[in-house]
Short mmCIF file of C-alpha atoms in Angstrom, two decimals:
data_model
loop_
_atom_site.label_atom_id
_atom_site.label_comp_id
_atom_site.label_asym_id
_atom_site.label_seq_id
_atom_site.Cartn_x
_atom_site.Cartn_y
_atom_site.Cartn_z
CA UNK A 5 21.56 11.92 -17.77
CA UNK A 6 24.52 9.72 -17.06
CA UNK A 7 24.36 7.06 -14.35
CA UNK A 8 28.01 7.03 -13.33
CA UNK A 9 28.91 8.91 -10.18
CA UNK A 10 25.36 9.70 -9.08
CA UNK A 11 23.52 8.55 -5.96
CA UNK A 12 20.59 6.24 -6.63
CA UNK A 13 17.81 4.72 -4.54
CA UNK A 14 15.95 1.56 -5.50
CA UNK A 15 12.94 0.42 -3.47
CA UNK A 16 12.08 -3.26 -3.30
CA UNK A 17 15.72 -3.88 -4.15
CA UNK A 18 16.24 -7.08 -2.16
CA UNK A 19 14.87 -9.25 -4.96
CA UNK A 20 13.34 -9.39 -8.42
CA UNK A 21 13.13 -6.29 -10.58
CA UNK A 22 14.52 -4.06 -7.84
CA UNK A 23 17.55 -6.24 -7.21
CA UNK A 24 18.38 -6.43 -10.92
CA UNK A 25 18.08 -2.65 -11.14
CA UNK A 26 20.27 -2.05 -8.11
CA UNK A 27 22.94 -4.34 -9.54
CA UNK A 28 22.78 -2.65 -12.96
CA UNK A 29 23.09 0.85 -11.48
CA UNK A 30 26.05 -0.17 -9.32
CA UNK A 31 27.76 -1.84 -12.27
CA UNK A 32 27.43 1.43 -14.20
CA UNK A 33 29.03 3.47 -11.46
CA UNK A 34 26.14 4.70 -9.34
CA UNK A 35 26.21 4.82 -5.55
CA UNK A 36 23.20 2.68 -4.72
CA UNK A 37 20.99 2.60 -1.63
CA UNK A 38 19.00 -0.62 -1.35
CA UNK A 39 15.58 0.08 0.21
CA UNK A 40 13.61 -2.96 1.36
CA UNK A 41 11.82 -4.55 4.31
CA UNK A 42 13.96 -7.69 4.08
CA UNK A 43 17.13 -6.82 5.97
CA UNK A 44 18.84 -10.17 5.38
CA UNK A 45 18.48 -10.23 1.61
CA UNK A 46 18.69 -6.48 1.20
CA UNK A 47 21.86 -6.31 3.25
CA UNK A 48 23.43 -9.05 1.17
CA UNK A 49 22.59 -7.30 -2.11
CA UNK A 50 23.97 -4.00 -0.80
CA UNK A 51 27.19 -5.66 0.32
CA UNK A 52 27.67 -7.43 -3.00
CA UNK A 53 27.25 -4.23 -5.04
CA UNK A 54 29.16 -1.92 -2.70
CA UNK A 55 26.03 -0.03 -1.73
CA UNK A 56 24.18 0.68 1.50
CA UNK A 57 21.09 -1.08 2.85
CA UNK A 58 18.28 1.00 4.34
CA UNK A 59 15.28 -0.76 5.84
CA UNK A 60 12.22 0.99 4.47
CA UNK A 61 8.47 0.49 4.53
CA UNK A 62 7.37 2.79 1.72
CA UNK A 63 3.88 3.06 3.20
CA UNK A 64 5.22 4.44 6.49
CA UNK A 65 6.44 8.05 6.57
CA UNK A 66 8.76 7.67 9.56
CA UNK A 67 10.37 4.60 8.00
CA UNK A 68 10.92 6.39 4.69
CA UNK A 69 12.34 9.48 6.38
CA UNK A 70 14.83 7.38 8.35
CA UNK A 71 15.87 5.43 5.25
CA UNK A 72 16.32 8.59 3.17
CA UNK A 73 18.43 10.18 5.91
CA UNK A 74 20.68 7.10 6.04
CA UNK A 75 21.03 6.91 2.26
CA UNK A 76 21.86 10.61 1.93
CA UNK A 77 24.35 10.45 4.78
CA UNK A 78 26.17 7.68 2.94
CA UNK A 79 25.94 8.92 -0.66
CA UNK A 80 24.53 12.43 -0.73
CA UNK A 81 21.18 13.39 -2.27
CA UNK A 82 19.91 10.99 -4.90
CA UNK A 83 19.57 11.91 -8.56
CA UNK A 84 18.02 8.56 -9.52
CA UNK A 85 15.02 6.92 -7.87
CA UNK A 86 13.53 3.63 -9.04
CA UNK A 87 10.34 2.47 -7.33
CA UNK A 88 10.00 -1.32 -7.40
CA UNK A 89 8.47 -2.03 -3.97
CA UNK A 90 5.08 -3.67 -4.26
CA UNK A 91 2.74 -6.41 -3.10
CA UNK A 92 0.18 -8.46 -5.04
CA UNK A 93 -2.30 -10.46 -2.95
CA UNK A 94 -5.10 -11.92 -5.05
CA UNK A 95 -8.75 -11.64 -4.01
CA UNK A 96 -12.04 -11.49 -5.85
CA UNK A 97 -14.46 -8.64 -5.21
CA UNK A 98 -16.95 -11.25 -4.00
CA UNK A 99 -16.11 -14.85 -3.13
CA UNK A 100 -18.12 -17.78 -1.82
CA UNK A 101 -17.31 -19.60 1.41
CA UNK A 102 -17.28 -23.26 0.43
CA UNK A 103 -18.27 -24.42 3.89
CA UNK A 104 -21.15 -22.04 4.63
CA UNK A 105 -22.19 -21.00 1.13
CA UNK A 106 -22.02 -17.39 2.25
CA UNK A 107 -20.99 -14.68 -0.23
CA UNK A 108 -18.09 -12.70 1.19
CA UNK A 109 -16.94 -9.24 0.00
CA UNK A 110 -13.30 -8.35 -0.57
CA UNK A 111 -12.00 -7.12 2.79
CA UNK A 112 -11.14 -3.44 2.85
CA UNK A 113 -8.03 -3.92 4.97
CA UNK A 114 -6.32 -5.93 2.25
CA UNK A 115 -7.45 -3.53 -0.48
CA UNK A 116 -6.20 -0.53 1.50
CA UNK A 117 -2.85 -2.21 2.22
CA UNK A 118 -2.22 -2.89 -1.47
CA UNK A 119 -3.03 0.71 -2.38
CA UNK A 120 -0.94 1.99 0.53
CA UNK A 121 2.17 0.14 -0.62
CA UNK A 122 1.84 0.16 -4.40
CA UNK A 123 0.31 3.58 -5.02
CA UNK A 124 0.64 5.77 -1.94
CA UNK A 125 4.09 4.36 -1.19
CA UNK A 126 5.22 5.09 -4.73
CA UNK A 127 3.96 8.67 -4.61
CA UNK A 128 5.43 9.09 -1.14
CA UNK A 129 8.90 8.18 -2.42
CA UNK A 130 8.48 10.31 -5.55
CA UNK A 131 7.50 13.46 -3.66
CA UNK A 132 10.21 13.20 -1.00
CA UNK A 133 12.93 12.29 -3.46
CA UNK A 134 11.93 15.01 -5.93
CA UNK A 135 12.07 17.62 -3.17
CA UNK A 136 15.72 16.72 -2.62
CA UNK A 137 16.52 16.61 -6.34
CA UNK A 138 14.99 20.05 -6.89
CA UNK A 139 17.67 21.62 -4.71
CA UNK A 140 20.57 20.10 -6.62
CA UNK A 141 22.60 21.73 -9.36
CA UNK A 142 21.71 20.70 -12.94
CA UNK A 143 23.90 18.02 -14.49
CA UNK A 144 22.65 18.00 -18.09
CA UNK A 145 22.76 20.61 -20.85
CA UNK A 146 18.97 20.92 -20.60
CA UNK A 147 19.06 21.64 -16.87
CA UNK A 148 18.24 18.11 -15.75
CA UNK A 149 18.58 17.41 -12.04
CA UNK A 150 17.25 13.88 -11.66
CA UNK A 151 15.25 10.95 -12.99
CA UNK A 152 12.49 8.94 -11.34
CA UNK A 153 11.21 5.59 -12.61
CA UNK A 154 8.00 4.06 -11.26
CA UNK A 155 6.82 0.48 -11.68
CA UNK A 156 3.21 -0.12 -12.65
CA UNK A 157 2.09 -3.35 -14.33
CA UNK A 158 0.19 -4.47 -17.38
CA UNK A 159 -2.50 -5.28 -14.81
CA UNK A 160 -3.05 -1.53 -14.63
CA UNK A 161 -4.63 -1.84 -18.10
CA UNK A 162 -5.76 -5.46 -18.32
CA UNK A 163 -6.18 -6.70 -14.78
CA UNK A 164 -7.36 -10.26 -14.30
CA UNK A 165 -9.95 -11.88 -12.06
CA UNK A 166 -8.82 -11.51 -8.47
CA UNK A 167 -6.66 -8.46 -9.19
CA UNK A 168 -9.06 -5.65 -8.23
CA UNK A 169 -6.77 -4.20 -5.56
CA UNK A 170 -3.55 -4.78 -7.46
CA UNK A 171 -4.89 -3.45 -10.77
CA UNK A 172 -6.39 -0.40 -9.07
CA UNK A 173 -3.09 0.41 -7.37
CA UNK A 174 -1.09 0.00 -10.55
CA UNK A 175 -3.66 1.93 -12.57
CA UNK A 176 -3.14 4.71 -10.05
CA UNK A 177 0.60 4.70 -10.76
CA UNK A 178 -0.20 5.05 -14.47
CA UNK A 179 -2.54 7.92 -13.69
CA UNK A 180 0.03 9.91 -11.72
CA UNK A 181 2.78 9.54 -14.35
CA UNK A 182 1.93 12.47 -16.62
CA UNK A 183 0.70 15.00 -14.02
CA UNK A 184 3.69 14.38 -11.75
CA UNK A 185 6.09 14.66 -14.69
CA UNK A 186 4.45 17.98 -15.51
CA UNK A 187 4.66 19.07 -11.86
CA UNK A 188 8.39 18.33 -11.80
CA UNK A 189 9.30 19.66 -15.24
CA UNK A 190 10.14 23.12 -13.94
CA UNK A 191 12.81 21.59 -11.71
CA UNK A 192 14.45 19.54 -14.46
CA UNK A 193 13.25 16.24 -13.02
CA UNK A 194 11.91 13.55 -15.33
CA UNK A 195 9.47 10.80 -14.36
CA UNK A 196 8.68 7.65 -16.32
CA UNK A 197 6.74 4.47 -15.59
CA UNK A 198 7.44 0.92 -16.70
CA UNK A 199 4.61 -1.61 -17.03
CA UNK A 200 6.16 -5.08 -16.74
CA UNK A 201 4.36 -8.14 -18.00
CA UNK A 202 5.22 -11.64 -16.78
CA UNK A 203 8.72 -11.56 -15.29
CA UNK A 204 10.70 -14.30 -13.59
CA UNK A 205 10.68 -12.84 -10.09
CA UNK A 206 10.61 -14.79 -6.79
CA UNK A 207 6.80 -15.07 -6.93
CA UNK A 208 7.22 -17.52 -9.83
CA UNK A 209 9.57 -19.83 -7.91
CA UNK A 210 6.64 -21.67 -6.31
CA UNK A 211 4.58 -21.89 -9.52
CA UNK A 212 4.38 -25.44 -10.94
CA UNK A 213 6.30 -25.94 -14.18
CA UNK A 214 3.18 -26.74 -16.21
CA UNK A 215 1.51 -23.52 -15.06
CA UNK A 216 4.65 -21.51 -15.84
CA UNK A 217 4.85 -23.00 -19.34
CA UNK A 218 1.21 -22.19 -19.96
CA UNK A 219 1.80 -18.59 -18.95
CA UNK A 220 4.86 -18.38 -21.18
CA UNK A 221 2.87 -19.71 -24.13
CA UNK A 222 0.54 -16.72 -23.82
CA UNK A 223 3.39 -14.28 -24.49
CA UNK A 224 3.49 -13.70 -28.29
CA UNK A 225 7.23 -13.07 -28.57
CA UNK A 226 9.51 -13.93 -26.99
CA UNK A 227 7.37 -16.71 -25.50
CA UNK A 228 8.93 -16.78 -22.06
CA UNK A 229 8.99 -14.95 -18.78
CA UNK A 230 10.91 -11.72 -18.82
CA UNK A 231 14.34 -11.56 -17.19
CA UNK A 232 14.61 -8.89 -14.45
CA UNK A 233 17.83 -7.78 -16.15
CA UNK A 234 15.68 -6.72 -19.13
CA UNK A 235 13.68 -4.44 -16.85
CA UNK A 236 16.96 -3.00 -15.55
CA UNK A 237 18.11 -2.34 -19.12
CA UNK A 238 15.00 -0.25 -19.73
CA UNK A 239 15.69 1.72 -16.55
CA UNK A 240 19.18 2.44 -17.87
CA UNK A 241 17.76 3.60 -21.21
CA UNK A 242 15.29 5.91 -19.47
CA UNK A 243 17.99 7.52 -17.35
CA UNK A 244 20.22 7.97 -20.38
CA UNK A 245 17.60 9.40 -22.77
CA UNK A 246 16.59 12.91 -21.70
CA UNK A 247 13.54 13.01 -24.00
CA UNK A 248 11.83 10.14 -22.20
CA UNK A 249 9.41 11.80 -19.81
CA UNK A 250 5.83 11.61 -18.61
CA UNK A 251 4.70 8.33 -20.13
CA UNK A 252 4.47 4.60 -19.43
CA UNK A 253 6.15 1.85 -21.43
CA UNK A 254 4.81 -1.70 -21.63
CA UNK A 255 7.58 -4.27 -21.27
CA UNK A 256 5.62 -7.43 -21.95
CA UNK A 257 6.43 -9.30 -25.16
CA UNK A 258 3.09 -8.06 -26.62
CA UNK A 259 0.93 -10.03 -24.17
CA UNK A 260 -2.61 -8.90 -23.37
CA UNK A 261 -3.86 -10.65 -20.28
CA UNK A 262 -7.02 -12.75 -20.46
CA UNK A 263 -9.66 -12.54 -17.67
CA UNK A 264 -7.94 -15.47 -15.86
#
């Protein structure tokens, strides 16, 4: 499916992978809606790419409904959805309080929040967006109506110490990829998932240089952090190639994460 001329929604588009994707889609002629919680940064990105900003908490149904209504009012129903919204707090399943010596379990509120945003929020966007795409006229020779790209993580396969919640949520995204693609196949809607490795997103801005270099050294080739623009290029390839459907692609320079 071509990108040019179609409406697109990118969640988590105020920074990082989502921002790079929103900019790529706009540069290739899409009408882009920037979904994010950060109104200041999201609004700036939308203005710079000629898109529209829609404040959206993907874990909240009312927020998503309002954002979708605003995006569709501006651009019409989306044919491209890219899910990049996510959070990644680190906590061990059991930790030790240094002051009291007490063993403390991972709090359920944090675990549930990570799953709510990363997994439930992703599925929430997929289902609501696909329902709109299903009612559109086909735009490809094969009857294609739309393309959805989800973002998992290599942590979904080789999660590290302290990543129980994050890895579980991203593993869930991997698990829904094939069945949802099969669910949507009758409507001509494709769904793919990307599993990024170590990418230079805002979370790395506060990482000391020696730590960053050590992480880069663990990437076989190229031995560096990924550029968000490289993630966006893969999104473009997925949209363009109609045979890509129902699977996840590692985008990681061949790294396999160690326990810590």
